[in-house]
PDB file of C-alpha atoms in Angstrom:
ATOM      1  CA  MET G  22       0.000   0.000   0.000  1.00 71.00           C
ATOM      2  CA  GLN G  23       1.279   3.462  -0.868  1.00 86.00           C
ATOM      3  CA  LYS G  24       1.878   5.826   2.037  1.00 94.00           C
ATOM      4  CA  ILE G  25      -0.065   8.801   0.616  1.00 95.00           C
ATOM      5  CA  THR G  26      -3.307   8.457  -1.340  1.00 96.00           C
ATOM      6  CA  PRO G  27      -5.003  11.451  -2.979  1.00 96.00           C
ATOM      7  CA  PHE G  28      -8.576  11.794  -1.736  1.00 97.00           C
ATOM      8  CA  LEU G  29     -10.891  13.503  -4.225  1.00 98.00           C
ATOM      9  CA  TRP G  30     -14.179  15.027  -3.042  1.00 97.00           C
ATOM     10  CA  TYR G  31     -17.038  15.036  -5.534  1.00 97.00           C
ATOM     11  CA  ASN G  32     -20.597  16.198  -5.098  1.00 96.00           C
ATOM     12  CA  ASP G  33     -22.195  12.951  -6.326  1.00 96.00           C
ATOM     13  CA  LYS G  34     -20.145  11.662  -9.290  1.00 97.00           C
ATOM     14  CA  ALA G  35     -17.296   9.774  -7.589  1.00 97.00           C
ATOM     15  CA  GLU G  36     -18.091   6.429  -9.210  1.00 97.00           C
ATOM     16  CA  GLU G  37     -18.611   7.973 -12.658  1.00 97.00           C
ATOM     17  CA  ALA G  38     -15.365   9.965 -12.379  1.00 98.00           C
ATOM     18  CA  ALA G  39     -13.333   6.943 -11.234  1.00 98.00           C
ATOM     19  CA  LYS G  40     -14.656   4.847 -14.120  1.00 98.00           C
ATOM     20  CA  PHE G  41     -13.876   7.678 -16.553  1.00 98.00           C
ATOM     21  CA  TYR G  42     -10.277   8.003 -15.307  1.00 98.00           C
ATOM     22  CA  CYS G  43      -9.829   4.235 -15.527  1.00 98.00           C
ATOM     23  CA  SER G  44     -11.024   4.349 -19.146  1.00 98.00           C
ATOM     24  CA  VAL G  45      -8.473   7.059 -20.026  1.00 98.00           C
ATOM     25  CA  PHE G  46      -5.379   5.536 -18.427  1.00 97.00           C
ATOM     26  CA  LYS G  47      -4.002   2.096 -19.270  1.00 93.00           C
ATOM     27  CA  ASN G  48      -3.274  -0.314 -16.432  1.00 94.00           C
ATOM     28  CA  SER G  49      -6.125   1.109 -14.373  1.00 98.00           C
ATOM     29  CA  LYS G  50      -8.958  -0.430 -12.404  1.00 97.00           C
ATOM     30  CA  ILE G  51     -11.584   0.059  -9.747  1.00 98.00           C
ATOM     31  CA  ILE G  52     -10.289  -1.593  -6.581  1.00 97.00           C
ATOM     32  CA  LYS G  53     -13.225  -1.163  -4.225  1.00 97.00           C
ATOM     33  CA  GLU G  54     -16.615   0.523  -4.072  1.00 96.00           C
ATOM     34  CA  ASN G  55     -18.063   1.546  -0.739  1.00 96.00           C
ATOM     35  CA  ARG G  56     -21.856   1.478  -0.718  1.00 93.00           C
ATOM     36  CA  ASN G  57     -24.649   2.521   1.538  1.00 92.00           C
ATOM     37  CA  GLY G  58     -27.334   0.237   0.154  1.00 90.00           C
ATOM     38  CA  LYS G  59     -27.435   0.854  -3.596  1.00 88.00           C
ATOM     39  CA  LYS G  60     -25.732   4.243  -3.364  1.00 92.00           C
ATOM     40  CA  VAL G  61     -21.952   4.472  -3.853  1.00 93.00           C
ATOM     41  CA  TRP G  62     -20.308   6.933  -1.484  1.00 95.00           C
ATOM     42  CA  GLY G  63     -16.659   6.099  -2.147  1.00 97.00           C
ATOM     43  CA  VAL G  64     -14.481   4.442  -4.761  1.00 98.00           C
ATOM     44  CA  THR G  65     -10.867   3.349  -4.461  1.00 98.00           C
ATOM     45  CA  PHE G  66      -9.204   3.076  -7.850  1.00 98.00           C
ATOM     46  CA  ARG G  67      -5.775   2.836  -9.440  1.00 97.00           C
ATOM     47  CA  ILE G  68      -4.569   4.684 -12.538  1.00 96.00           C
ATOM     48  CA  ASN G  69      -1.099   3.797 -13.845  1.00 93.00           C
ATOM     49  CA  GLY G  70      -0.067   2.447 -10.454  1.00 93.00           C
ATOM     50  CA  GLN G  71      -1.319   5.487  -8.494  1.00 96.00           C
ATOM     51  CA  GLU G  72      -4.073   4.721  -6.033  1.00 97.00           C
ATOM     52  CA  LEU G  73      -6.743   7.369  -5.439  1.00 98.00           C
ATOM     53  CA  ILE G  74      -9.989   7.602  -3.532  1.00 98.00           C
ATOM     54  CA  ALA G  75     -13.078   9.343  -4.927  1.00 98.00           C
ATOM     55  CA  PHE G  76     -15.715  10.340  -2.384  1.00 97.00           C
ATOM     56  CA  ASN G  77     -19.290  11.612  -2.756  1.00 97.00           C
ATOM     57  CA  GLY G  78     -19.286  14.276  -0.066  1.00 95.00           C
ATOM     58  CA  GLY G  79     -21.932  16.627  -1.400  1.00 94.00           C
ATOM     59  CA  PRO G  80     -21.698  20.153  -2.787  1.00 93.00           C
ATOM     60  CA  LYS G  81     -19.909  21.782   0.157  1.00 93.00           C
ATOM     61  CA  PHE G  82     -16.414  21.749  -1.444  1.00 94.00           C
ATOM     62  CA  LYS G  83     -15.332  22.247  -5.046  1.00 93.00           C
ATOM     63  CA  PHE G  84     -12.028  21.552  -6.779  1.00 95.00           C
ATOM     64  CA  THR G  85      -9.703  24.496  -7.429  1.00 93.00           C
ATOM     65  CA  HIS G  86      -6.436  24.917  -9.338  1.00 91.00           C
ATOM     66  CA  ALA G  87      -4.694  24.783  -5.963  1.00 94.00           C
ATOM     67  CA  ILE G  88      -4.494  21.020  -6.470  1.00 94.00           C
ATOM     68  CA  SER G  89      -3.942  19.240  -9.778  1.00 97.00           C
ATOM     69  CA  LEU G  90      -2.864  15.874 -11.072  1.00 97.00           C
ATOM     70  CA  PHE G  91       0.335  16.066 -13.124  1.00 97.00           C
ATOM     71  CA  VAL G  92       0.609  13.655 -16.050  1.00 98.00           C
ATOM     72  CA  HIS G  93       4.177  13.032 -17.279  1.00 97.00           C
ATOM     73  CA  CYS G  94       4.230  12.481 -21.043  1.00 98.00           C
ATOM     74  CA  LYS G  95       7.145  11.201 -23.114  1.00 98.00           C
ATOM     75  CA  THR G  96       5.831  12.134 -26.581  1.00 98.00           C
ATOM     76  CA  GLN G  97       3.570  14.643 -28.297  1.00 98.00           C
ATOM     77  CA  LYS G  98       1.241  11.772 -29.126  1.00 98.00           C
ATOM     78  CA  GLU G  99       0.812  11.120 -25.399  1.00 98.00           C
ATOM     79  CA  VAL G 100       0.247  14.829 -24.704  1.00 98.00           C
ATOM     80  CA  ASP G 101      -2.381  14.963 -27.459  1.00 98.00           C
ATOM     81  CA  TYR G 102      -4.142  11.821 -26.190  1.00 98.00           C
ATOM     82  CA  TYR G 103      -4.449  12.876 -22.551  1.00 98.00           C
ATOM     83  CA  TRP G 104      -5.241  16.497 -23.463  1.00 98.00           C
ATOM     84  CA  GLU G 105      -8.172  15.489 -25.653  1.00 98.00           C
ATOM     85  CA  LYS G 106      -9.528  12.703 -23.405  1.00 98.00           C
ATOM     86  CA  LEU G 107      -9.356  14.611 -20.131  1.00 98.00           C
ATOM     87  CA  SER G 108     -10.526  17.985 -21.447  1.00 98.00           C
ATOM     88  CA  LYS G 109     -13.595  16.598 -23.239  1.00 98.00           C
ATOM     89  CA  GLY G 110     -16.586  18.187 -21.543  1.00 98.00           C
ATOM     90  CA  GLY G 111     -14.270  20.262 -19.354  1.00 98.00           C
ATOM     91  CA  LYS G 112     -12.151  23.335 -19.971  1.00 97.00           C
ATOM     92  CA  LYS G 113      -8.789  23.751 -21.710  1.00 97.00           C
ATOM     93  CA  ILE G 114      -6.663  26.287 -19.906  1.00 96.00           C
ATOM     94  CA  GLN G 115      -3.109  27.605 -20.355  1.00 95.00           C
ATOM     95  CA  CYS G 116       0.364  26.058 -20.116  1.00 97.00           C
ATOM     96  CA  GLY G 117      -0.801  22.440 -20.249  1.00 98.00           C
ATOM     97  CA  TRP G 118      -3.513  22.832 -17.604  1.00 98.00           C
ATOM     98  CA  LEU G 119      -7.102  21.695 -18.029  1.00 98.00           C
ATOM     99  CA  LYS G 120     -10.166  21.026 -15.943  1.00 98.00           C
ATOM    100  CA  ASP G 121     -11.992  17.790 -16.643  1.00 98.00           C
ATOM    101  CA  LYS G 122     -15.774  17.493 -16.787  1.00 98.00           C
ATOM    102  CA  TYR G 123     -15.831  16.818 -13.038  1.00 98.00           C
ATOM    103  CA  GLY G 124     -13.904  20.000 -12.203  1.00 97.00           C
ATOM    104  CA  LEU G 125     -10.580  18.333 -11.340  1.00 98.00           C
ATOM    105  CA  SER G 126      -7.457  20.122 -12.634  1.00 98.00           C
ATOM    106  CA  TRP G 127      -4.812  18.239 -14.588  1.00 98.00           C
ATOM    107  CA  GLN G 128      -1.426  19.227 -15.980  1.00 98.00           C
ATOM    108  CA  ILE G 129      -0.545  17.386 -19.195  1.00 98.00           C
ATOM    109  CA  ILE G 130       3.177  17.988 -19.417  1.00 98.00           C
ATOM    110  CA  PRO G 131       5.834  16.473 -21.677  1.00 98.00           C
ATOM    111  CA  ASP G 132       9.130  15.588 -20.000  1.00 97.00           C
ATOM    112  CA  ALA G 133      10.771  17.733 -22.697  1.00 97.00           C
ATOM    113  CA  LEU G 134       9.334  20.880 -21.082  1.00 97.00           C
ATOM    114  CA  GLY G 135      11.513  20.375 -18.002  1.00 95.00           C
ATOM    115  CA  GLU G 136      14.517  19.694 -20.218  1.00 96.00           C
ATOM    116  CA  PHE G 137      14.024  22.970 -22.099  1.00 96.00           C
ATOM    117  CA  LEU G 138      13.206  25.094 -19.055  1.00 96.00           C
ATOM    118  CA  GLY G 139      16.141  23.634 -17.136  1.00 94.00           C
ATOM    119  CA  GLY G 140      18.514  23.552 -20.085  1.00 87.00           C
ATOM    120  CA  LYS G 141      22.107  24.818 -20.025  1.00 92.00           C
ATOM    121  CA  ASN G 142      21.204  27.712 -22.330  1.00 94.00           C
ATOM    122  CA  PRO G 143      19.519  30.368 -20.109  1.00 95.00           C
ATOM    123  CA  ALA G 144      18.388  32.461 -23.095  1.00 96.00           C
ATOM    124  CA  GLY G 145      16.934  29.341 -24.739  1.00 96.00           C
ATOM    125  CA  ALA G 146      15.198  28.372 -21.505  1.00 97.00           C
ATOM    126  CA  ASP G 147      13.664  31.845 -21.305  1.00 97.00           C
ATOM    127  CA  ARG G 148      12.467  31.630 -24.921  1.00 97.00           C
ATOM    128  CA  ALA G 149      10.959  28.194 -24.253  1.00 97.00           C
ATOM    129  CA  PHE G 150       9.230  29.581 -21.159  1.00 97.00           C
ATOM    130  CA  GLN G 151       7.817  32.520 -23.124  1.00 97.00           C
ATOM    131  CA  ALA G 152       6.592  30.120 -25.844  1.00 97.00           C
ATOM    132  CA  MET G 153       4.942  27.900 -23.212  1.00 97.00           C
ATOM    133  CA  MET G 154       3.117  30.895 -21.729  1.00 97.00           C
ATOM    134  CA  LYS G 155       1.336  31.385 -25.085  1.00 97.00           C
ATOM    135  CA  MET G 156       0.216  27.752 -25.336  1.00 98.00           C
ATOM    136  CA  ASP G 157      -2.836  25.932 -24.099  1.00 97.00           C
ATOM    137  CA  LYS G 158      -1.784  22.356 -24.955  1.00 98.00           C
ATOM    138  CA  ILE G 159       2.011  22.027 -24.804  1.00 98.00           C
ATOM    139  CA  ASP G 160       3.662  21.679 -28.222  1.00 98.00           C
ATOM    140  CA  ILE G 161       7.084  20.003 -27.980  1.00 98.00           C
ATOM    141  CA  LYS G 162       8.225  21.066 -31.472  1.00 97.00           C
ATOM    142  CA  ALA G 163       7.382  24.710 -30.792  1.00 98.00           C
ATOM    143  CA  LEU G 164       9.259  24.572 -27.468  1.00 97.00           C
ATOM    144  CA  LYS G 165      12.302  23.053 -29.160  1.00 97.00           C
ATOM    145  CA  LYS G 166      12.211  25.682 -31.902  1.00 97.00           C
ATOM    146  CA  ALA G 167      12.002  28.485 -29.316  1.00 97.00           C
ATOM    147  CA  TYR G 168      14.821  26.964 -27.239  1.00 97.00           C
ATOM    148  CA  ASN G 169      17.154  26.555 -30.230  1.00 95.00           C
ATOM    149  CA  GLN G 170      16.334  29.919 -31.838  1.00 92.00           C
ATOM    150  CA  LYS G 171      19.367  32.167 -32.318  1.00 68.00           C
TER     151      LYS G 171
END
């Protein structure tokens, strides 16, 4: 068992959200559903090895950008896949951030972004940062072009 498990508070869509996330990420599954009669109040699930708990706690609390789930992507194809799947019915934001249809914030970030922003060329890193600030979905080719620009 992992030491820290994110606990996600939903109004009444915990089961639906958990099933949606499991459909988006490979190697994912519902581990346990907690029920009160026919009504599900909590779902423990795993996406890509990360265990999470979704809870139907009512409308008292809403998600904010203060917490997000960060998805590491190796390729543009991966960025494109997660960006489209998770933003469908939600809201595309800036710099790789989105809100899914349940209100949860995600960051869909290619590993290359960290390589460019932390690169040995400070001017290139600044150009890559400025390029990123103009993007919604992160574009690896555009970041590379900005970083390598003379």
